[in-house]
Short mmCIF file of C-alpha atoms and ligand atoms in Angstrom, two decimals:
data_model
loop_
_atom_site.label_atom_id
_atom_site.label_comp_id
_atom_site.label_asym_id
_atom_site.label_seq_id
_atom_site.Cartn_x
_atom_site.Cartn_y
_atom_site.Cartn_z
CA MET Y 110 -110.84 64.89 -17.13
CA VAL Y 111 -108.79 64.35 -13.96
CA MET Y 112 -105.66 64.06 -16.05
CA ALA Y 113 -106.39 67.32 -17.80
CA TRP Y 114 -106.89 69.06 -14.47
CA GLU Y 115 -103.61 67.68 -13.19
CA VAL Y 116 -101.81 68.92 -16.26
CA ALA Y 117 -103.49 72.30 -15.96
CA ILE Y 118 -102.52 72.66 -12.30
CA HIS Y 119 -99.01 71.55 -13.07
CA LEU Y 120 -98.70 74.14 -15.82
CA LEU Y 121 -100.23 76.80 -13.62
CA LEU Y 122 -97.72 76.10 -10.85
CA GLN Y 123 -94.90 76.20 -13.34
CA PHE Y 124 -96.23 79.45 -14.68
CA LEU Y 125 -96.33 80.90 -11.18
CA ASN Y 126 -92.79 79.63 -10.71
CA PHE Y 127 -93.66 77.66 -7.59
CA SER Y 128 -90.62 75.97 -6.20
CA LEU Y 129 -91.43 72.29 -6.27
CA VAL Y 130 -87.83 71.10 -6.29
CA ALA Y 131 -87.65 70.45 -2.58
CA SER Y 132 -90.06 67.62 -1.92
CA THR Y 133 -91.12 66.55 1.56
CA ASP Y 134 -88.33 63.97 1.72
CA THR Y 135 -85.57 66.48 1.02
CA PRO Y 136 -83.78 66.70 4.36
CA ASN Y 137 -83.77 69.58 6.78
CA ILE Y 138 -80.33 71.01 7.45
CA VAL Y 139 -79.14 72.27 10.82
CA PHE Y 140 -75.72 73.89 10.53
CA ILE Y 141 -74.14 74.70 13.89
CA PHE Y 142 -71.12 77.00 13.76
CA ALA Y 143 -69.16 77.37 17.00
CA ASP Y 144 -67.02 80.44 17.53
CA ASP Y 145 -63.30 80.14 18.38
CA LEU Y 146 -63.69 76.53 19.51
CA GLY Y 147 -60.31 74.81 19.69
CA TRP Y 148 -59.42 71.38 18.34
CA ASN Y 149 -58.76 70.12 21.86
CA HIS Y 150 -61.94 71.55 23.41
CA VAL Y 151 -64.35 68.86 22.22
CA SER Y 152 -64.80 65.48 23.88
CA TRP Y 153 -64.01 63.40 20.79
CA ASN Y 154 -60.51 64.89 20.76
CA ASN Y 155 -60.14 65.31 24.51
CA PRO Y 156 -62.25 63.14 26.85
CA SER Y 157 -61.87 65.56 29.77
CA VAL Y 158 -64.10 68.07 27.95
CA LEU Y 159 -67.77 67.58 28.78
CA THR Y 160 -69.74 67.65 25.53
CA PRO Y 161 -71.98 64.57 25.94
CA HIS Y 162 -74.69 65.62 23.47
CA MET Y 163 -72.23 66.36 20.71
CA GLN Y 164 -70.27 63.23 21.60
CA VAL Y 165 -73.31 61.04 20.83
CA LEU Y 166 -73.74 62.69 17.41
CA ALA Y 167 -70.02 62.51 16.65
CA GLU Y 168 -69.49 58.94 17.72
CA THR Y 169 -72.62 57.63 15.98
CA GLY Y 170 -72.14 59.81 12.89
CA VAL Y 171 -69.12 60.94 10.92
CA ILE Y 172 -66.24 62.73 12.65
CA LEU Y 173 -64.54 65.21 10.33
CA ASP Y 174 -60.84 64.73 10.86
CA GLN Y 175 -59.43 66.91 8.04
CA SER Y 176 -62.01 69.68 7.90
CA TYR Y 177 -60.34 73.06 7.47
CA VAL Y 178 -61.69 76.51 8.23
CA GLN Y 179 -60.24 79.99 7.86
CA PRO Y 180 -58.11 81.41 10.70
CA LEU Y 181 -60.75 84.05 11.62
CA CYS Y 182 -64.51 84.58 12.04
CA THR Y 183 -65.45 86.89 9.15
CA PRO Y 184 -63.37 85.00 6.57
CA SER Y 185 -64.78 81.58 7.56
CA ARG Y 186 -68.35 82.87 7.48
CA SER Y 187 -67.68 84.52 4.11
CA ALA Y 188 -66.38 81.23 2.72
CA LEU Y 189 -69.39 79.29 4.00
CA MET Y 190 -71.87 81.77 2.58
CA THR Y 191 -70.27 82.14 -0.87
CA GLY Y 192 -68.24 78.97 -1.49
CA MET Y 193 -65.31 81.27 -2.30
CA TYR Y 194 -61.90 81.55 -0.70
CA PRO Y 195 -61.74 84.81 1.26
CA PHE Y 196 -58.84 86.06 -0.92
CA HIS Y 197 -61.31 85.99 -3.80
CA LEU Y 198 -63.66 88.21 -1.80
CA GLY Y 199 -61.29 90.78 -0.29
CA ARG Y 200 -61.91 89.17 3.11
CA GLN Y 201 -58.48 87.61 3.64
CA HIS Y 202 -57.18 90.03 6.24
CA GLY Y 203 -58.76 90.47 9.63
CA VAL Y 204 -62.41 90.67 10.56
CA LEU Y 205 -65.08 93.29 10.02
CA ALA Y 206 -64.63 95.54 13.01
CA GLY Y 207 -66.99 98.11 14.45
CA PRO Y 208 -68.25 100.71 12.03
CA MET Y 209 -66.40 99.60 8.91
CA PRO Y 210 -68.42 100.89 5.96
CA THR Y 211 -68.42 97.59 4.06
CA GLY Y 212 -69.53 93.96 4.24
CA LEU Y 213 -69.45 90.61 2.45
CA SER Y 214 -69.56 91.63 -1.22
CA ARG Y 215 -73.08 91.95 -2.57
CA ASN Y 216 -71.75 90.55 -5.86
CA TYR Y 217 -72.59 87.11 -4.49
CA THR Y 218 -75.86 85.28 -3.93
CA LEU Y 219 -75.45 83.69 -0.52
CA LEU Y 220 -76.18 80.13 0.54
CA PRO Y 221 -79.52 80.82 2.29
CA GLU Y 222 -80.88 82.62 -0.77
CA LYS Y 223 -79.97 79.65 -2.94
CA LEU Y 224 -81.54 77.20 -0.49
CA SER Y 225 -84.58 79.44 -0.39
CA SER Y 226 -84.97 79.22 -4.16
CA LEU Y 227 -84.80 75.41 -3.79
CA GLY Y 228 -87.86 75.62 -1.57
CA TYR Y 229 -86.26 75.74 1.87
CA ALA Y 230 -87.44 77.82 4.78
CA THR Y 231 -84.27 79.57 5.97
CA HIS Y 232 -83.61 80.69 9.53
CA MET Y 233 -80.62 82.10 11.33
CA VAL Y 234 -79.90 82.50 15.01
CA GLY Y 235 -76.67 83.92 16.41
CA LYS Y 236 -73.71 85.87 15.13
CA TRP Y 237 -73.63 87.35 11.61
CA HIS Y 238 -70.33 89.32 11.38
CA LEU Y 239 -70.60 89.79 7.60
CA GLY Y 240 -71.44 93.47 7.49
CA MET Y 241 -74.28 95.77 8.48
CA CYS Y 242 -73.55 99.30 7.25
CA ASP Y 243 -76.55 98.94 4.95
CA TRP Y 244 -79.63 96.76 5.35
CA SER Y 245 -78.69 94.98 2.13
CA TYR Y 246 -75.72 93.39 3.94
CA THR Y 247 -77.81 91.94 6.77
CA PRO Y 248 -79.16 88.37 7.09
CA THR Y 249 -82.82 89.01 6.26
CA TYR Y 250 -81.76 90.80 3.06
CA ARG Y 251 -79.36 88.02 2.07
CA GLY Y 252 -81.66 85.05 2.00
CA PHE Y 253 -82.74 84.33 5.57
CA ASP Y 254 -86.50 84.32 6.19
CA SER Y 255 -85.80 85.05 9.82
CA PHE Y 256 -82.91 86.26 11.97
CA TYR Y 257 -82.49 86.33 15.73
CA GLY Y 258 -79.09 87.46 16.91
CA PHE Y 259 -76.40 90.06 16.48
CA TYR Y 260 -74.50 91.73 13.67
CA SER Y 261 -71.04 92.31 15.18
CA GLY Y 262 -68.14 90.07 16.07
CA SER Y 263 -68.46 89.84 19.82
CA ASN Y 264 -70.92 90.95 22.44
CA ASP Y 265 -71.31 90.83 26.16
CA TYR Y 266 -73.28 87.58 26.62
CA TYR Y 267 -75.82 89.19 28.94
CA SER Y 268 -76.20 92.86 27.99
CA HIS Y 269 -75.67 92.04 24.26
CA ASN Y 270 -73.66 95.21 23.94
CA THR Y 271 -70.77 95.05 21.55
CA SER Y 272 -67.43 96.49 22.55
CA GLY Y 273 -67.12 98.12 19.13
CA ASN Y 274 -64.00 96.05 18.46
CA GLY Y 275 -61.81 99.07 18.97
CA HIS Y 276 -63.77 101.29 16.58
CA GLY Y 277 -66.43 103.56 17.94
CA SER Y 278 -68.31 103.49 21.19
CA GLY Y 279 -69.99 100.10 21.07
CA GLY Y 280 -73.68 99.72 21.76
CA PHE Y 281 -76.60 97.35 21.99
CA ASP Y 282 -76.56 94.68 19.30
CA PHE Y 283 -79.41 92.18 19.27
CA ARG Y 284 -82.26 91.95 16.76
CA ASP Y 285 -85.38 89.89 16.24
CA ASN Y 286 -85.53 90.01 12.45
CA GLU Y 287 -84.91 93.71 11.88
CA MET Y 288 -86.37 94.86 15.18
CA ILE Y 289 -84.19 95.94 18.08
CA ALA Y 290 -84.70 93.34 20.81
CA PHE Y 291 -84.02 95.15 24.11
CA GLU Y 292 -86.06 92.49 25.88
CA THR Y 293 -83.16 90.07 25.44
CA ALA Y 294 -80.85 92.10 27.69
CA GLY Y 295 -79.97 90.15 30.83
CA THR Y 296 -80.39 86.64 29.37
CA TYR Y 297 -77.35 84.55 28.42
CA ALA Y 298 -77.00 84.61 24.63
CA THR Y 299 -76.77 80.83 24.27
CA GLU Y 300 -80.10 80.38 26.05
CA LEU Y 301 -81.76 82.91 23.75
CA PHE Y 302 -80.41 81.22 20.63
CA THR Y 303 -81.44 77.80 21.88
CA GLU Y 304 -84.99 78.86 22.73
CA LYS Y 305 -85.38 80.43 19.30
CA ALA Y 306 -83.90 77.41 17.50
CA VAL Y 307 -86.28 75.09 19.34
CA GLU Y 308 -89.21 77.39 18.55
CA ILE Y 309 -88.29 77.39 14.84
CA ILE Y 310 -88.10 73.59 14.78
CA GLU Y 311 -91.42 73.21 16.62
CA ASN Y 312 -93.21 75.72 14.41
CA HIS Y 313 -91.91 74.11 11.28
CA GLN Y 314 -93.33 70.63 11.75
CA THR Y 315 -96.62 71.31 9.98
CA GLN Y 316 -95.02 72.76 6.87
CA GLU Y 317 -94.40 70.80 3.70
CA ASN Y 318 -91.04 72.27 2.78
CA PRO Y 319 -87.73 71.46 4.47
CA PHE Y 320 -85.85 74.01 6.55
CA PHE Y 321 -82.29 75.28 6.81
CA LEU Y 322 -81.42 76.41 10.32
CA TYR Y 323 -78.07 78.16 10.75
CA ILE Y 324 -77.10 78.36 14.40
CA ALA Y 325 -74.02 80.56 14.69
CA HIS Y 326 -73.22 80.36 18.38
CA GLU Y 327 -71.38 83.09 20.21
CA ASN Y 328 -69.62 80.47 22.38
CA VAL Y 329 -66.74 80.29 22.98
CA HIS Y 330 -65.63 83.72 21.77
CA PHE Y 331 -64.49 86.17 24.45
CA PRO Y 332 -65.67 87.87 26.67
CA TYR Y 333 -65.46 84.79 28.88
CA GLN Y 334 -68.85 84.55 30.56
CA VAL Y 335 -70.88 81.53 31.54
CA PRO Y 336 -73.66 80.59 33.98
CA LYS Y 337 -72.28 79.04 37.17
CA GLU Y 338 -73.72 75.56 36.55
CA TYR Y 339 -71.36 75.14 33.56
CA TYR Y 340 -68.38 76.77 35.26
CA ASP Y 341 -68.79 74.33 38.13
CA LEU Y 342 -68.29 71.37 35.78
CA TYR Y 343 -64.54 71.99 35.67
CA PRO Y 344 -63.33 72.43 39.26
CA ASP Y 345 -59.79 71.27 38.43
CA VAL Y 346 -59.00 73.78 35.70
CA GLU Y 347 -56.81 76.45 37.25
CA ASP Y 348 -56.47 79.05 34.52
CA ASP Y 349 -59.62 81.14 34.88
CA ASP Y 350 -60.21 82.05 31.23
CA THR Y 351 -59.74 78.40 30.23
CA HIS Y 352 -62.05 77.35 33.08
CA ILE Y 353 -64.80 79.69 31.90
CA ALA Y 354 -64.25 78.83 28.23
CA LEU Y 355 -64.66 75.13 28.96
CA GLY Y 356 -67.89 75.93 30.77
CA MET Y 357 -68.97 77.81 27.64
CA VAL Y 358 -68.24 74.73 25.55
CA SER Y 359 -70.51 72.69 27.80
CA ALA Y 360 -73.21 75.38 27.68
CA MET Y 361 -73.13 75.11 23.89
CA ASP Y 362 -73.30 71.33 24.14
CA LYS Y 363 -76.48 71.64 26.19
CA SER Y 364 -77.91 73.74 23.37
CA VAL Y 365 -77.06 71.06 20.81
CA GLY Y 366 -78.89 68.58 23.04
CA ALA Y 367 -81.99 70.80 23.13
CA VAL Y 368 -81.99 71.11 19.33
CA VAL Y 369 -81.74 67.33 18.96
CA ASP Y 370 -84.59 66.85 21.45
CA ALA Y 371 -86.78 69.29 19.52
CA LEU Y 372 -86.05 67.50 16.24
CA LYS Y 373 -86.94 64.17 17.85
CA SER Y 374 -90.09 65.29 19.64
CA THR Y 375 -91.44 66.83 16.42
CA GLY Y 376 -90.64 63.75 14.33
CA GLN Y 377 -88.14 65.61 12.16
CA TYR Y 378 -84.91 64.05 13.45
CA ASP Y 379 -84.70 61.20 10.93
CA ASN Y 380 -84.97 63.58 8.02
CA THR Y 381 -82.45 66.13 9.22
CA VAL Y 382 -78.74 66.51 8.53
CA ILE Y 383 -76.89 68.04 11.48
CA ILE Y 384 -73.52 69.61 10.81
CA PHE Y 385 -71.25 70.95 13.50
CA SER Y 386 -68.03 72.89 12.95
CA THR Y 387 -65.89 75.48 14.59
CA ASP Y 388 -65.27 78.67 12.59
CA ASN Y 389 -61.54 78.79 13.44
CA GLY Y 390 -59.09 77.45 16.00
CA GLY Y 391 -59.08 78.38 19.67
CA VAL Y 392 -57.35 81.53 20.90
CA GLY Y 393 -53.80 81.44 22.14
CA ASN Y 394 -54.38 82.63 25.69
CA LEU Y 395 -56.48 79.54 26.53
CA ILE Y 396 -54.40 76.63 27.81
CA ASP Y 397 -53.93 73.86 25.21
CA ALA Y 398 -57.03 74.89 23.25
CA ASN Y 399 -55.66 73.34 20.06
CA TYR Y 400 -53.28 70.76 21.53
CA PRO Y 401 -51.37 69.02 19.98
CA LEU Y 402 -51.70 71.22 16.89
CA ARG Y 403 -49.34 74.11 16.36
CA GLY Y 404 -50.57 77.69 16.58
CA ASN Y 405 -53.93 79.30 17.24
CA LYS Y 406 -56.75 81.42 15.87
CA ALA Y 407 -55.65 84.09 13.35
CA HIS Y 408 -52.82 81.94 11.94
CA VAL Y 409 -52.60 79.49 9.06
CA TRP Y 410 -50.97 76.93 11.35
CA GLU Y 411 -53.04 73.78 11.84
CA GLY Y 412 -54.13 75.04 15.26
CA GLY Y 413 -55.82 78.00 13.61
CA THR Y 414 -57.37 76.13 10.71
CA ARG Y 415 -57.97 72.42 11.32
CA GLY Y 416 -61.49 72.57 12.63
CA ALA Y 417 -63.23 70.25 15.07
CA GLY Y 418 -66.46 69.03 13.52
CA PHE Y 419 -68.86 66.23 12.67
CA ILE Y 420 -71.91 65.47 10.60
CA TYR Y 421 -74.80 63.37 11.86
CA SER Y 422 -77.90 62.12 10.12
CA SER Y 423 -79.71 58.82 9.99
CA LEU Y 424 -79.49 59.32 6.21
CA LEU Y 425 -75.73 58.66 6.40
CA GLN Y 426 -74.59 55.15 5.47
CA ASP Y 427 -71.98 52.95 7.09
CA ILE Y 428 -71.83 54.96 10.32
CA PRO Y 429 -70.07 55.48 12.66
CA ARG Y 430 -67.04 56.61 10.71
CA VAL Y 431 -64.14 59.01 10.77
CA TYR Y 432 -63.84 60.92 7.51
CA ASN Y 433 -60.21 61.60 6.62
CA GLY Y 434 -60.96 63.21 3.28
CA LEU Y 435 -59.68 66.75 2.85
CA MET Y 436 -62.43 69.34 3.34
CA HIS Y 437 -62.56 73.13 3.48
CA VAL Y 438 -65.27 75.45 4.79
CA THR Y 439 -65.99 76.56 1.20
CA ASP Y 440 -67.12 72.97 0.54
CA TRP Y 441 -70.17 73.29 2.79
CA HIS Y 442 -71.73 75.69 0.30
CA ASN Y 443 -72.01 73.15 -2.53
CA THR Y 444 -72.43 70.24 -0.11
CA LEU Y 445 -75.56 71.85 1.33
CA LEU Y 446 -76.92 72.66 -2.13
CA ASP Y 447 -76.30 69.02 -3.05
CA ILE Y 448 -78.14 67.81 0.06
CA ALA Y 449 -80.97 70.15 -0.92
CA GLY Y 450 -81.24 68.45 -4.30
CA SER Y 451 -79.89 71.26 -6.45
CA GLN Y 452 -79.76 70.15 -10.08
CA SER Y 453 -76.48 71.90 -10.70
CA LEU Y 454 -73.77 73.19 -8.40
CA PRO Y 455 -72.13 76.58 -8.76
CA ASP Y 456 -68.59 76.98 -10.00
CA ASN Y 457 -66.74 78.29 -6.95
CA ASP Y 458 -63.75 77.35 -4.78
CA GLY Y 459 -65.60 74.52 -3.03
CA PHE Y 460 -66.60 70.95 -3.77
CA SER Y 461 -69.64 69.00 -2.77
CA GLN Y 462 -68.51 66.44 -0.21
CA TRP Y 463 -71.99 64.93 0.06
CA GLU Y 464 -71.33 61.66 -1.77
CA ALA Y 465 -68.22 60.96 0.32
CA LEU Y 466 -69.89 62.04 3.56
CA LYS Y 467 -73.11 60.15 2.89
CA THR Y 468 -71.77 56.84 1.64
CA GLY Y 469 -68.25 56.57 2.99
CA GLN Y 470 -67.45 54.91 -0.32
CA SER Y 471 -65.92 57.69 -2.38
CA PRO Y 472 -62.78 59.75 -1.85
CA SER Y 473 -62.75 63.47 -1.16
CA PRO Y 474 -63.14 65.47 -4.37
CA ARG Y 475 -60.51 67.87 -3.01
CA ASP Y 476 -56.73 67.38 -2.91
CA THR Y 477 -55.58 71.00 -2.74
CA LEU Y 478 -56.38 73.59 -0.15
CA ILE Y 479 -55.36 77.22 0.08
CA TYR Y 480 -55.39 78.15 3.74
CA ASN Y 481 -55.17 81.83 2.93
CA ILE Y 482 -53.30 84.45 0.96
CA ASP Y 483 -52.98 87.77 2.72
CA GLU Y 484 -51.11 90.43 0.78
CA THR Y 485 -51.46 93.21 3.36
CA ASP Y 486 -48.50 92.65 5.67
CA SER Y 487 -45.97 95.35 4.80
CA GLU Y 488 -43.19 93.67 6.75
CA LYS Y 489 -43.54 90.07 5.67
CA GLY Y 490 -45.07 90.52 2.25
CA ILE Y 491 -47.39 87.64 1.47
CA ILE Y 492 -48.67 85.52 4.34
CA GLY Y 493 -50.11 82.30 3.01
CA ALA Y 494 -50.25 78.53 3.03
CA ILE Y 495 -51.21 75.79 0.63
CA ARG Y 496 -51.70 72.06 1.02
CA VAL Y 497 -51.43 69.58 -1.82
CA GLY Y 498 -52.01 66.01 -0.77
CA ASP Y 499 -50.24 65.63 2.56
CA TYR Y 500 -47.72 68.43 2.03
CA LYS Y 501 -48.26 71.90 3.42
CA TYR Y 502 -46.19 74.94 2.53
CA ILE Y 503 -46.32 78.10 4.65
CA MET Y 504 -44.78 81.50 3.97
CA GLY Y 505 -44.69 84.77 5.89
CA GLU Y 506 -46.47 83.40 8.96
CA SER Y 507 -45.29 84.41 12.41
CA ASP Y 508 -44.28 82.01 15.08
CA LYS Y 509 -44.35 83.66 18.47
CA VAL Y 510 -43.62 80.51 20.43
CA ASN Y 511 -40.45 79.20 18.77
CA ASN Y 512 -39.44 82.42 17.04
CA GLU Y 513 -38.73 80.49 13.86
CA GLU Y 514 -38.41 82.08 10.47
CA GLY Y 515 -40.22 80.47 7.55
CA PRO Y 516 -40.83 79.29 4.99
CA TRP Y 517 -41.96 75.90 6.17
CA LEU Y 518 -42.81 72.63 4.49
CA PHE Y 519 -44.52 69.84 6.41
CA ASP Y 520 -45.69 66.33 5.66
CA LEU Y 521 -48.93 66.36 7.63
CA SER Y 522 -49.50 62.61 7.27
CA ASP Y 523 -46.37 62.09 9.32
CA ASP Y 524 -46.25 65.31 11.29
CA PRO Y 525 -49.73 66.68 11.97
CA ASN Y 526 -48.43 69.13 14.56
CA GLU Y 527 -45.97 70.78 12.16
CA SER Y 528 -42.76 70.18 14.05
CA MET Y 529 -40.35 69.06 11.28
CA ASN Y 530 -39.62 71.69 8.64
CA LEU Y 531 -38.72 69.91 5.40
CA VAL Y 532 -37.85 73.02 3.37
CA LEU Y 533 -34.12 72.23 3.23
CA GLU Y 534 -34.72 68.54 2.69
CA LYS Y 535 -37.20 68.97 -0.18
CA PRO Y 536 -36.37 72.33 -1.82
CA VAL Y 537 -37.89 71.41 -5.20
CA LEU Y 538 -41.25 70.50 -3.69
CA ALA Y 539 -41.16 73.62 -1.50
CA ASN Y 540 -40.57 75.74 -4.60
CA GLU Y 541 -43.36 74.08 -6.53
CA LEU Y 542 -45.83 74.69 -3.75
CA GLU Y 543 -44.72 78.30 -3.39
CA GLU Y 544 -45.24 78.82 -7.12
CA LEU Y 545 -48.69 77.30 -6.95
CA LEU Y 546 -49.58 79.57 -4.06
CA LEU Y 547 -48.18 82.73 -5.65
CA GLY Y 548 -49.83 81.78 -8.94
CA GLU Y 549 -53.13 82.49 -7.20
CA LEU Y 550 -52.15 86.12 -6.62
CA SER Y 551 -53.44 86.97 -10.09
CA THR Y 552 -56.97 86.07 -8.92
CA LEU Y 553 -56.78 87.87 -5.57
CA VAL Y 554 -59.26 90.65 -4.78
CA PRO Y 555 -57.36 93.22 -2.67
CA ALA Y 556 -58.27 93.20 1.01
CA ASP Y 557 -61.28 95.38 1.69
CA LEU Y 558 -60.87 96.79 5.17
CA PRO Y 559 -61.69 100.48 5.21
CA LYS Y 560 -61.23 102.64 8.30
CA GLY Y 561 -64.12 102.80 10.71
CA ASP Y 562 -66.63 105.49 9.74
CA PRO Y 563 -67.83 107.67 12.64
CA ALA Y 564 -71.24 107.78 10.92
CA GLY Y 565 -71.75 104.17 11.97
CA ASP Y 566 -70.97 104.74 15.61
CA PRO Y 567 -73.92 103.43 17.63
CA SER Y 568 -73.96 106.73 19.55
CA ASN Y 569 -75.51 108.21 16.37
CA TRP Y 570 -78.20 105.53 16.37
CA GLY Y 571 -79.68 105.67 19.85
CA GLY Y 572 -76.89 103.51 21.28
CA VAL Y 573 -77.81 100.62 18.99
CA VAL Y 574 -75.66 98.93 16.33
CA SER Y 575 -77.70 99.92 13.27
CA PRO Y 576 -77.52 99.81 9.45
CA GLY Y 577 -77.95 102.85 7.23
CA TRP Y 578 -74.63 104.62 6.72
CA CYS Y 579 -72.73 102.92 3.84
CA PRO Y 580 -71.12 105.04 1.15
CA ALA Y 581 -73.00 104.57 -2.13
CA THR Y 582 -69.88 103.10 -3.79
CA THR Y 583 -69.63 100.09 -1.46
CA GLU Y 584 -69.80 96.76 -3.23
C1 LIG V 1046 -67.73 92.94 -7.55
O1 LIG V 1046 -68.03 93.15 -8.91
C2 LIG V 1046 -67.34 94.25 -9.49
C3 LIG V 1046 -67.89 94.49 -10.89
O2 LIG V 1046 -67.84 93.29 -11.61
C4 LIG V 1046 -65.84 93.98 -9.48
O3 LIG V 1046 -65.14 95.07 -10.00
C5 LIG V 1046 -65.40 93.74 -8.06
O4 LIG V 1046 -64.04 93.37 -8.02
C6 LIG V 1046 -66.25 92.66 -7.39
N1 LIG V 1046 -65.90 92.62 -5.98
C7 LIG V 1046 -65.65 91.49 -5.35
C8 LIG V 1046 -65.32 91.63 -3.91
O5 LIG V 1046 -65.71 90.41 -5.88
C1 LIG V 1047 -45.30 67.49 17.96
O1 LIG V 1047 -44.64 66.33 17.52
C2 LIG V 1047 -43.26 66.20 17.92
C3 LIG V 1047 -42.70 64.98 17.27
O2 LIG V 1047 -43.56 63.90 17.39
C4 LIG V 1047 -43.17 66.19 19.43
O3 LIG V 1047 -41.82 66.16 19.83
C5 LIG V 1047 -43.84 67.43 19.98
O4 LIG V 1047 -43.85 67.39 21.38
C6 LIG V 1047 -45.25 67.55 19.47
N1 LIG V 1047 -45.82 68.77 19.94
C7 LIG V 1047 -46.96 68.78 20.60
C8 LIG V 1047 -47.46 70.13 21.00
O5 LIG V 1047 -47.55 67.76 20.85
C1 LIG V 1048 -75.85 98.66 26.61
O1 LIG V 1048 -76.12 99.60 25.62
C2 LIG V 1048 -77.32 100.31 25.85
C3 LIG V 1048 -77.59 101.16 24.64
O2 LIG V 1048 -76.44 101.91 24.28
C4 LIG V 1048 -77.16 101.14 27.13
O3 LIG V 1048 -78.35 101.83 27.39
C5 LIG V 1048 -76.86 100.19 28.27
O4 LIG V 1048 -76.58 100.92 29.44
C6 LIG V 1048 -75.65 99.31 27.96
N1 LIG V 1048 -75.55 98.30 29.00
C7 LIG V 1048 -74.39 98.00 29.54
C8 LIG V 1048 -74.42 96.94 30.59
O5 LIG V 1048 -73.35 98.53 29.22
#
């Protein structure tokens, strides 16, 4: 009798399509994405930076030493959400600015929606920057159960007004789910995000399903603004922007500490995987943000693309470790689905790194990386870079510091800061890599960066950055 009931309930649940894949021991995932954080602005690469909470996670977990991101915000976020290289999405050139009537292609089912169908509760706090001209581009329509943050690329940290990124008049940009959250004006963004993240973690503890919490911090993107207590931590830094930016790094570190405390006090810490990564390299006007790497944000040089990051979980084996396997931001997509127990992984540009990250016993599944292919530069033609094994080939990139002309070939195992161009020494290899890179042009989706549409100007929407003005043809 009992057996029959069990079978009946089982069949009923199947019939109702209940998601039973994620059991209670499937781990929670906290993915923390920093904005414009340079390689040299974290304590595990530079001990004079004060990031004690992250340092504990990094030095007791797995430091990601070869973890690449895209050179810019929108492209990196696009890659994370889809598992696709931005040049396969039309997102290879620039960022979504102001009232551009487009967004991350709706052709794709994004990571949170997939995690949701695996039984995860999905929450986002922070910066979206993947489009908002129509509600269907915004986080709560793309798989997040909840959203607390902003749609644009950069806001004032206190007023939460966006500058408009050079298109349109700017306006207030902060939402609690879909609701305009004027009550947040005046409070430092990082504090708001932290409070919400802690609240989500505390509210979750009674639920049976795991959660995915995506914390996309605004720090340390300009404008440079930070509460005095963090600024005061760096009395010896003379350059003022760098001084403030370092304070912003420490403010973000405090937030990471609060998230860890909340996980611990609710008994969820041991069953959570915490991932931390920057979205791209630090900006060039900050002093030594990516030292000793060459170049900065917006460039395919290592300084723009080799991201500071770590993964921590008590589920990881053989820790602490440094992971030298090659990784790319597209890999997080399948890695997270793997952590979530997905039966099959999608065919995209990424690889699950979970086995290698978890055990430390297997090599990276990736040996090739395309940093970017940008076909839009009328002067230089193609700007792009590819890495196969330890060799990196770069074409079309600009070099404002040394005024060098490419192309370049580097052996990164020997020359991680890209100082010895081997193009003349190894012309055959350089040619092969160029052909591999250009071979990808046949799969490129042309860059989708339409002119700003005055219809989206916040002045038409009560001074608030608001969806509702996409042309019907937008993908
Ligand atoms: C979206 O799908 C359409 C129809 O298949 C295709 O033409 C278009 O190139 C796709 N866009 C992107 C950005 O993948
Ligand atoms: C990069 O490496 C070369 C050779 O080791 C060195 O001369 C140069 O100073 C380095 N650059 C930086 C920014 O560390
Ligand atoms: C922010 O934008 C709102 C709405 O447009 C406006 O009322 C407010 O004055 C702005 N605040 C600042 C500090 O610019």
